[in-house]
Phi, psi and omega in degrees: 000136184278132178282112182298320181297321178291322178298314180296321181293319180295315179298317181295323180295318182293317178297317183295321180294318179294318176298318180287333172295317177298319178296317178301313181291325178295318178301319176293327176295311180302317179296317181298312182294321183293317180291321178299312179299320181287318187267341179276108183289345180282342180288116181047050188303309186293315179299315182296314181296325178292322177295325182279348180276108182234033176291145183292326184283351178243357182222145172282172183295317178298323182291317179300313181297319182290318179296323179293324175295320179293319178299317182292320180294321178295318178300316179300313181300318181300312183288325178295316179297314179302312178296320180297316178292321177297316180292323175302314182295313182299310181293327175295320176296315179298320180297321181293313181296312185294323178283332175292320184275343177059047180245134179298320181299311180292319180293321177296317178298317180295316179302316178302311181295320182294319178295316179302313182293325176298314177298324177298315182296319176298320179293323178296318178297314179294322178297314178301314182295324182285320185267007185300316182300320180296317179289323178300316181295322178295316178294315179301316180297321178296318182292315178299321176295321176296319177298316180297320180281335181054050184255196179297325178302315180295316181297322178297318183291319182298315181291320186287320186248002177061042183241174180206133178071191177229186179286350180252339185216123177232031180296127180081003183264146176295149180296131178087001183287154181281127177285156186293331179297310179291321182295313182290313184291324177298320180294313179296321182293323174299316179298314178300314181296315178297322181293320178292325176295316181297314177303313179299319177294319178292326177295318177297320176297321178296320177300319178297318179294323177296317179296317180293332180289335181295329186294304177289337179292326178278331186271333183285148181263359185260126181272326183228166176296333183292325181282347184281124179289156184295331184270005181290135178241000000 
């Protein structure tokens, strides 16, 4: 006669291993994309080089201060994404191992880490939502200054986003053309929104893995890896 509890525990372990494998691969993908964007000079070359240019003879004081704020924000985002991907990969790896070994100790440790990371993800979503206006104001200020100066920064934005002028100045722009403030911020907001949705989906996935880990953790009779026989599956 088939033991229903054993069957459920085995199924939950298999599903959990697959979910954690997906989490592990997503973490590696985030690390790879983050490093590529950071290290590949060809990615958004003109916009990146203009942001890094803070020479006094080509920028006003307000422009230099705004660029430095954007540089700091980009640097913070880089390290956050890199750490986020690394933690994803580590937790995914621990999840695969802990569910594969069928040990209460390992499953409990994994569940603890997953819950902590889940709370961190929720905190990130809340933080981004609360500070959105501050980041938006910084980006808008930079674009308005570039339009006023009519410099290389402005030309790069016009070519990249197909825009002209700002929400405050549209001198020399065709009637009905999209201003650069709306063009740039709308694109950035789309990226932020998609990122938050992905984080939310991943947080929900972690919650599922924690719940699934409780099934084999309650069903297994082994507390540590030492007690698990070699033939156990």
